[in-house]
């Protein structure tokens, strides 16, 4: 599996800014071949972005997905709908959704199930808050989040899974967890997923990304890490040159 760079555009860009950035990324990242590039625009622009990308090397992710398959759920967007328009990935359980939009572990588990039913690869976000970190609970939180999200999932272990380890305190704060400090977290994540499925599944089907205040100055250390398979970026992904420089470092 290739290393991966996911750009999470959150609710930051208007239609024209989304299409403009997509257009330029497509041209600028044309030669990137060793890194799988994935962009996650707002739901409302997914189809337009897909059309603009055409057969480019850039894949599409949704920023979230409904926990239900279909029916009377006003405002929700199902995994099947996303799959239909060519979305390959869906971010699930981002800390902004967990903390600001009351997304629960149970909902996250349902969302992951829905993804696999529709042929979408989930990008499961996990990570501890500043308080949990300072009270020594990082490991407990990560293990709990992984168990809740990944237990009894139809579609595992035969499909791919992406995990984004994003300490909440590092997101959008300018404070990052240095690459060399990720090993203990990778060990916990690998041990937990291996116990739920198998080590073979982890080694062959799981990609582990780091996310949290990564920019082009520090990206290299994450790409160089033996424990990581890529990076998820928020703020830096809104800037064409930052995006380009981060992607190039991974080649
Ligand atoms: P950031 O966001 O790169 O701006 O910290 C990462 C994320 O929210 O996934």
mmCIF file of N, CA and C in Angstrom, residues 52-124:
data_model
loop_
_atom_site.group_PDB
_atom_site.id
_atom_site.type_symbol
_atom_site.label_atom_id
_atom_site.label_comp_id
_atom_site.label_asym_id
_atom_site.label_seq_id
_atom_site.Cartn_x
_atom_site.Cartn_y
_atom_site.Cartn_z
ATOM 1 N N UNK A 52 -14.135 17.510 -11.904
ATOM 2 C CA UNK A 52 -12.943 18.288 -12.225
ATOM 3 C C UNK A 52 -11.686 17.409 -12.160
ATOM 4 N N UNK A 53 -11.650 16.502 -11.205
ATOM 5 C CA UNK A 53 -10.472 15.639 -11.059
ATOM 6 C C UNK A 53 -10.342 14.670 -12.232
ATOM 7 N N UNK A 54 -11.491 14.247 -12.766
ATOM 8 C CA UNK A 54 -11.467 13.298 -13.883
ATOM 9 C C UNK A 54 -10.623 12.087 -13.546
ATOM 10 N N UNK A 55 -9.658 11.793 -14.412
ATOM 11 C CA UNK A 55 -8.817 10.609 -14.173
ATOM 12 C C UNK A 55 -7.503 10.978 -13.492
ATOM 13 N N UNK A 56 -7.497 11.993 -12.676
ATOM 14 C CA UNK A 56 -6.248 12.396 -12.034
ATOM 15 C C UNK A 56 -5.843 11.388 -10.959
ATOM 16 N N UNK A 57 -4.652 11.594 -10.408
ATOM 17 C CA UNK A 57 -4.155 10.693 -9.361
ATOM 18 C C UNK A 57 -4.666 11.085 -7.974
ATOM 19 N N UNK A 58 -5.625 11.999 -7.918
ATOM 20 C CA UNK A 58 -6.145 12.452 -6.625
ATOM 21 C C UNK A 58 -7.482 11.767 -6.340
ATOM 22 N N UNK A 59 -7.576 11.165 -5.163
ATOM 23 C CA UNK A 59 -8.823 10.483 -4.780
ATOM 24 C C UNK A 59 -9.659 11.394 -3.876
ATOM 25 N N UNK A 60 -10.897 10.980 -3.692
ATOM 26 C CA UNK A 60 -11.860 11.817 -2.987
ATOM 27 C C UNK A 60 -12.317 11.160 -1.678
ATOM 28 N N UNK A 61 -12.429 11.999 -0.651
ATOM 29 C CA UNK A 61 -12.980 11.514 0.631
ATOM 30 C C UNK A 61 -14.111 12.440 1.059
ATOM 31 N N UNK A 62 -15.083 11.871 1.756
ATOM 32 C CA UNK A 62 -16.097 12.695 2.409
ATOM 33 C C UNK A 62 -15.600 12.990 3.819
ATOM 34 N N UNK A 63 -16.080 14.075 4.402
ATOM 35 C CA UNK A 63 -15.618 14.450 5.746
ATOM 36 C C UNK A 63 -16.354 13.695 6.853
ATOM 37 N N UNK A 64 -17.480 13.118 6.495
ATOM 38 C CA UNK A 64 -18.242 12.270 7.407
ATOM 39 C C UNK A 64 -19.226 11.468 6.564
ATOM 40 N N UNK A 65 -20.042 10.652 7.215
ATOM 41 C CA UNK A 65 -21.018 9.825 6.497
ATOM 42 C C UNK A 65 -22.139 9.505 7.493
ATOM 43 N N UNK A 66 -23.304 9.187 6.967
ATOM 44 C CA UNK A 66 -24.416 8.855 7.867
ATOM 45 C C UNK A 66 -24.167 7.522 8.580
ATOM 46 N N UNK A 67 -24.737 7.394 9.774
ATOM 47 C CA UNK A 67 -24.618 6.146 10.530
ATOM 48 C C UNK A 67 -25.675 5.137 10.070
ATOM 49 N N UNK A 68 -26.634 5.613 9.286
ATOM 50 C CA UNK A 68 -27.725 4.740 8.839
ATOM 51 C C UNK A 68 -27.603 4.468 7.340
ATOM 52 N N UNK A 69 -28.220 3.381 6.926
ATOM 53 C CA UNK A 69 -28.103 3.005 5.517
ATOM 54 C C UNK A 69 -28.931 3.903 4.596
ATOM 55 N N UNK A 70 -30.211 4.096 4.952
ATOM 56 C CA UNK A 70 -31.078 4.972 4.151
ATOM 57 C C UNK A 70 -32.349 5.278 4.938
ATOM 58 N N UNK A 71 -33.149 6.182 4.438
ATOM 59 C CA UNK A 71 -34.449 6.397 5.081
ATOM 60 C C UNK A 71 -34.665 7.818 5.548
ATOM 61 N N UNK A 72 -35.504 7.934 6.548
ATOM 62 C CA UNK A 72 -35.952 9.264 6.975
ATOM 63 C C UNK A 72 -34.951 9.870 7.963
ATOM 64 N N UNK A 73 -33.868 10.396 7.422
ATOM 65 C CA UNK A 73 -32.806 11.000 8.236
ATOM 66 C C UNK A 73 -32.427 12.336 7.601
ATOM 67 N N UNK A 74 -33.282 13.312 7.799
ATOM 68 C CA UNK A 74 -33.135 14.611 7.144
ATOM 69 C C UNK A 74 -31.726 15.184 7.311
ATOM 70 N N UNK A 75 -31.150 15.538 6.190
ATOM 71 C CA UNK A 75 -29.834 16.191 6.223
ATOM 72 C C UNK A 75 -28.660 15.261 6.142
ATOM 73 N N UNK A 76 -28.893 13.955 6.275
ATOM 74 C CA UNK A 76 -27.762 13.022 6.265
ATOM 75 C C UNK A 76 -27.402 12.592 4.838
ATOM 76 N N UNK A 77 -26.187 12.121 4.680
ATOM 77 C CA UNK A 77 -25.709 11.640 3.381
ATOM 78 C C UNK A 77 -25.177 10.220 3.573
ATOM 79 N N UNK A 78 -25.744 9.278 2.812
ATOM 80 C CA UNK A 78 -25.395 7.878 3.060
ATOM 81 C C UNK A 78 -24.103 7.460 2.362
ATOM 82 N N UNK A 79 -23.536 6.366 2.853
ATOM 83 C CA UNK A 79 -22.315 5.821 2.255
ATOM 84 C C UNK A 79 -22.574 5.418 0.803
ATOM 85 N N UNK A 80 -23.767 4.896 0.551
ATOM 86 C CA UNK A 80 -24.090 4.494 -0.820
ATOM 87 C C UNK A 80 -24.081 5.710 -1.762
ATOM 88 N N UNK A 81 -24.638 6.831 -1.294
ATOM 89 C CA UNK A 81 -24.646 8.054 -2.111
ATOM 90 C C UNK A 81 -23.219 8.513 -2.417
ATOM 91 N N UNK A 82 -22.367 8.400 -1.414
ATOM 92 C CA UNK A 82 -20.976 8.825 -1.603
ATOM 93 C C UNK A 82 -20.265 7.915 -2.595
ATOM 94 N N UNK A 83 -20.516 6.629 -2.445
ATOM 95 C CA UNK A 83 -19.892 5.662 -3.328
ATOM 96 C C UNK A 83 -20.347 5.887 -4.780
ATOM 97 N N UNK A 84 -21.631 6.184 -4.925
ATOM 98 C CA UNK A 84 -22.212 6.411 -6.250
ATOM 99 C C UNK A 84 -21.522 7.538 -7.018
ATOM 100 N N UNK A 85 -21.082 8.571 -6.298
ATOM 101 C CA UNK A 85 -20.453 9.693 -7.001
ATOM 102 C C UNK A 85 -18.922 9.582 -7.051
ATOM 103 N N UNK A 86 -18.421 8.427 -6.638
ATOM 104 C CA UNK A 86 -16.987 8.187 -6.828
ATOM 105 C C UNK A 86 -16.103 8.532 -5.650
ATOM 106 N N UNK A 87 -16.695 8.587 -4.473
ATOM 107 C CA UNK A 87 -15.919 8.832 -3.263
ATOM 108 C C UNK A 87 -15.320 7.500 -2.813
ATOM 109 N N UNK A 88 -14.011 7.460 -2.612
ATOM 110 C CA UNK A 88 -13.385 6.197 -2.198
ATOM 111 C C UNK A 88 -13.253 6.080 -0.685
ATOM 112 N N UNK A 89 -13.163 7.227 -0.028
ATOM 113 C CA UNK A 89 -12.906 7.233 1.418
ATOM 114 C C UNK A 89 -13.928 8.108 2.145
ATOM 115 N N UNK A 90 -14.101 7.861 3.435
ATOM 116 C CA UNK A 90 -14.877 8.771 4.282
ATOM 117 C C UNK A 90 -14.160 8.903 5.625
ATOM 118 N N UNK A 91 -13.962 10.140 6.040
ATOM 119 C CA UNK A 91 -13.391 10.390 7.366
ATOM 120 C C UNK A 91 -14.491 10.099 8.387
ATOM 121 N N UNK A 92 -14.149 9.354 9.417
ATOM 122 C CA UNK A 92 -15.144 8.987 10.432
ATOM 123 C C UNK A 92 -14.577 9.284 11.819
ATOM 124 N N UNK A 93 -15.390 9.952 12.636
ATOM 125 C CA UNK A 93 -14.992 10.165 14.028
ATOM 126 C C UNK A 93 -13.952 11.247 14.228
ATOM 127 N N UNK A 94 -13.909 12.228 13.333
ATOM 128 C CA UNK A 94 -12.979 13.347 13.551
ATOM 129 C C UNK A 94 -13.287 13.989 14.905
ATOM 130 N N UNK A 95 -12.270 14.427 15.608
ATOM 131 C CA UNK A 95 -12.497 14.931 16.971
ATOM 132 C C UNK A 95 -13.420 16.151 16.982
ATOM 133 N N UNK A 96 -13.413 16.926 15.900
ATOM 134 C CA UNK A 96 -14.341 18.066 15.864
ATOM 135 C C UNK A 96 -15.788 17.575 15.878
ATOM 136 N N UNK A 97 -16.028 16.468 15.233
ATOM 137 C CA UNK A 97 -17.390 15.909 15.246
ATOM 138 C C UNK A 97 -17.698 15.229 16.580
ATOM 139 N N UNK A 98 -16.708 14.559 17.124
ATOM 140 C CA UNK A 98 -16.932 13.915 18.430
ATOM 141 C C UNK A 98 -17.236 14.977 19.486
ATOM 142 N N UNK A 99 -16.457 16.058 19.484
ATOM 143 C CA UNK A 99 -16.541 17.017 20.591
ATOM 144 C C UNK A 99 -17.538 18.147 20.367
ATOM 145 N N UNK A 100 -17.651 18.610 19.112
ATOM 146 C CA UNK A 100 -18.536 19.757 18.879
ATOM 147 C C UNK A 100 -19.906 19.343 18.367
ATOM 148 N N UNK A 101 -20.007 18.124 17.821
ATOM 149 C CA UNK A 101 -21.282 17.699 17.236
ATOM 150 C C UNK A 101 -21.798 16.412 17.877
ATOM 151 N N UNK A 102 -21.247 16.118 19.040
ATOM 152 C CA UNK A 102 -21.736 15.001 19.868
ATOM 153 C C UNK A 102 -21.761 13.640 19.176
ATOM 154 N N UNK A 103 -20.788 13.403 18.336
ATOM 155 C CA UNK A 103 -20.727 12.089 17.701
ATOM 156 C C UNK A 103 -20.232 11.061 18.731
ATOM 157 N N UNK A 104 -20.975 9.985 18.875
ATOM 158 C CA UNK A 104 -20.618 8.993 19.897
ATOM 159 C C UNK A 104 -19.850 7.812 19.282
ATOM 160 N N UNK A 105 -19.209 7.037 20.162
ATOM 161 C CA UNK A 105 -18.506 5.831 19.712
ATOM 162 C C UNK A 105 -19.456 4.888 18.975
ATOM 163 N N UNK A 106 -20.691 4.814 19.464
ATOM 164 C CA UNK A 106 -21.668 3.915 18.842
ATOM 165 C C UNK A 106 -21.991 4.372 17.410
ATOM 166 N N UNK A 107 -22.172 5.685 17.241
ATOM 167 C CA UNK A 107 -22.433 6.208 15.896
ATOM 168 C C UNK A 107 -21.246 5.931 14.972
ATOM 169 N N UNK A 108 -20.055 6.084 15.526
ATOM 170 C CA UNK A 108 -18.842 5.879 14.724
ATOM 171 C C UNK A 108 -18.762 4.429 14.253
ATOM 172 N N UNK A 109 -19.110 3.504 15.150
ATOM 173 C CA UNK A 109 -19.130 2.090 14.770
ATOM 174 C C UNK A 109 -20.133 1.842 13.634
ATOM 175 N N UNK A 110 -21.320 2.442 13.740
ATOM 176 C CA UNK A 110 -22.326 2.280 12.678
ATOM 177 C C UNK A 110 -21.822 2.877 11.362
ATOM 178 N N UNK A 111 -21.176 4.020 11.451
ATOM 179 C CA UNK A 111 -20.671 4.689 10.239
ATOM 180 C C UNK A 111 -19.643 3.802 9.531
ATOM 181 N N UNK A 112 -18.777 3.182 10.338
ATOM 182 C CA UNK A 112 -17.760 2.309 9.733
ATOM 183 C C UNK A 112 -18.425 1.122 9.040
ATOM 184 N N UNK A 113 -19.428 0.566 9.693
ATOM 185 C CA UNK A 113 -20.177 -0.528 9.049
ATOM 186 C C UNK A 113 -20.811 -0.077 7.740
ATOM 187 N N UNK A 114 -21.409 1.108 7.762
ATOM 188 C CA UNK A 114 -22.045 1.623 6.539
ATOM 189 C C UNK A 114 -21.017 1.802 5.420
ATOM 190 N N UNK A 115 -19.844 2.280 5.772
ATOM 191 C CA UNK A 115 -18.789 2.463 4.768
ATOM 192 C C UNK A 115 -18.502 1.145 4.057
ATOM 193 N N UNK A 116 -18.270 0.108 4.836
ATOM 194 C CA UNK A 116 -17.918 -1.169 4.199
ATOM 195 C C UNK A 116 -19.074 -1.744 3.389
ATOM 196 N N UNK A 117 -20.294 -1.548 3.850
ATOM 197 C CA UNK A 117 -21.446 -2.022 3.065
ATOM 198 C C UNK A 117 -21.464 -1.386 1.687
ATOM 199 N N UNK A 118 -21.006 -0.128 1.621
ATOM 200 C CA UNK A 118 -21.087 0.612 0.362
ATOM 201 C C UNK A 118 -19.763 0.596 -0.413
ATOM 202 N N UNK A 119 -18.773 -0.098 0.114
ATOM 203 C CA UNK A 119 -17.492 -0.165 -0.608
ATOM 204 C C UNK A 119 -16.612 1.058 -0.414
ATOM 205 N N UNK A 120 -16.788 1.746 0.701
ATOM 206 C CA UNK A 120 -15.963 2.918 1.000
ATOM 207 C C UNK A 120 -14.967 2.564 2.111
ATOM 208 N N UNK A 121 -13.755 3.061 1.974
ATOM 209 C CA UNK A 121 -12.742 2.798 3.014
ATOM 210 C C UNK A 121 -12.823 3.901 4.071
ATOM 211 N N UNK A 122 -13.097 3.532 5.327
ATOM 212 C CA UNK A 122 -13.173 4.567 6.357
ATOM 213 C C UNK A 122 -11.790 5.030 6.808
ATOM 214 N N UNK A 123 -11.714 6.313 7.132
ATOM 215 C CA UNK A 123 -10.506 6.881 7.745
ATOM 216 C C UNK A 123 -10.920 7.201 9.179
ATOM 217 N N UNK A 124 -10.610 6.289 10.082
ATOM 218 C CA UNK A 124 -11.066 6.439 11.467
ATOM 219 C C UNK A 124 -10.106 7.331 12.255
#
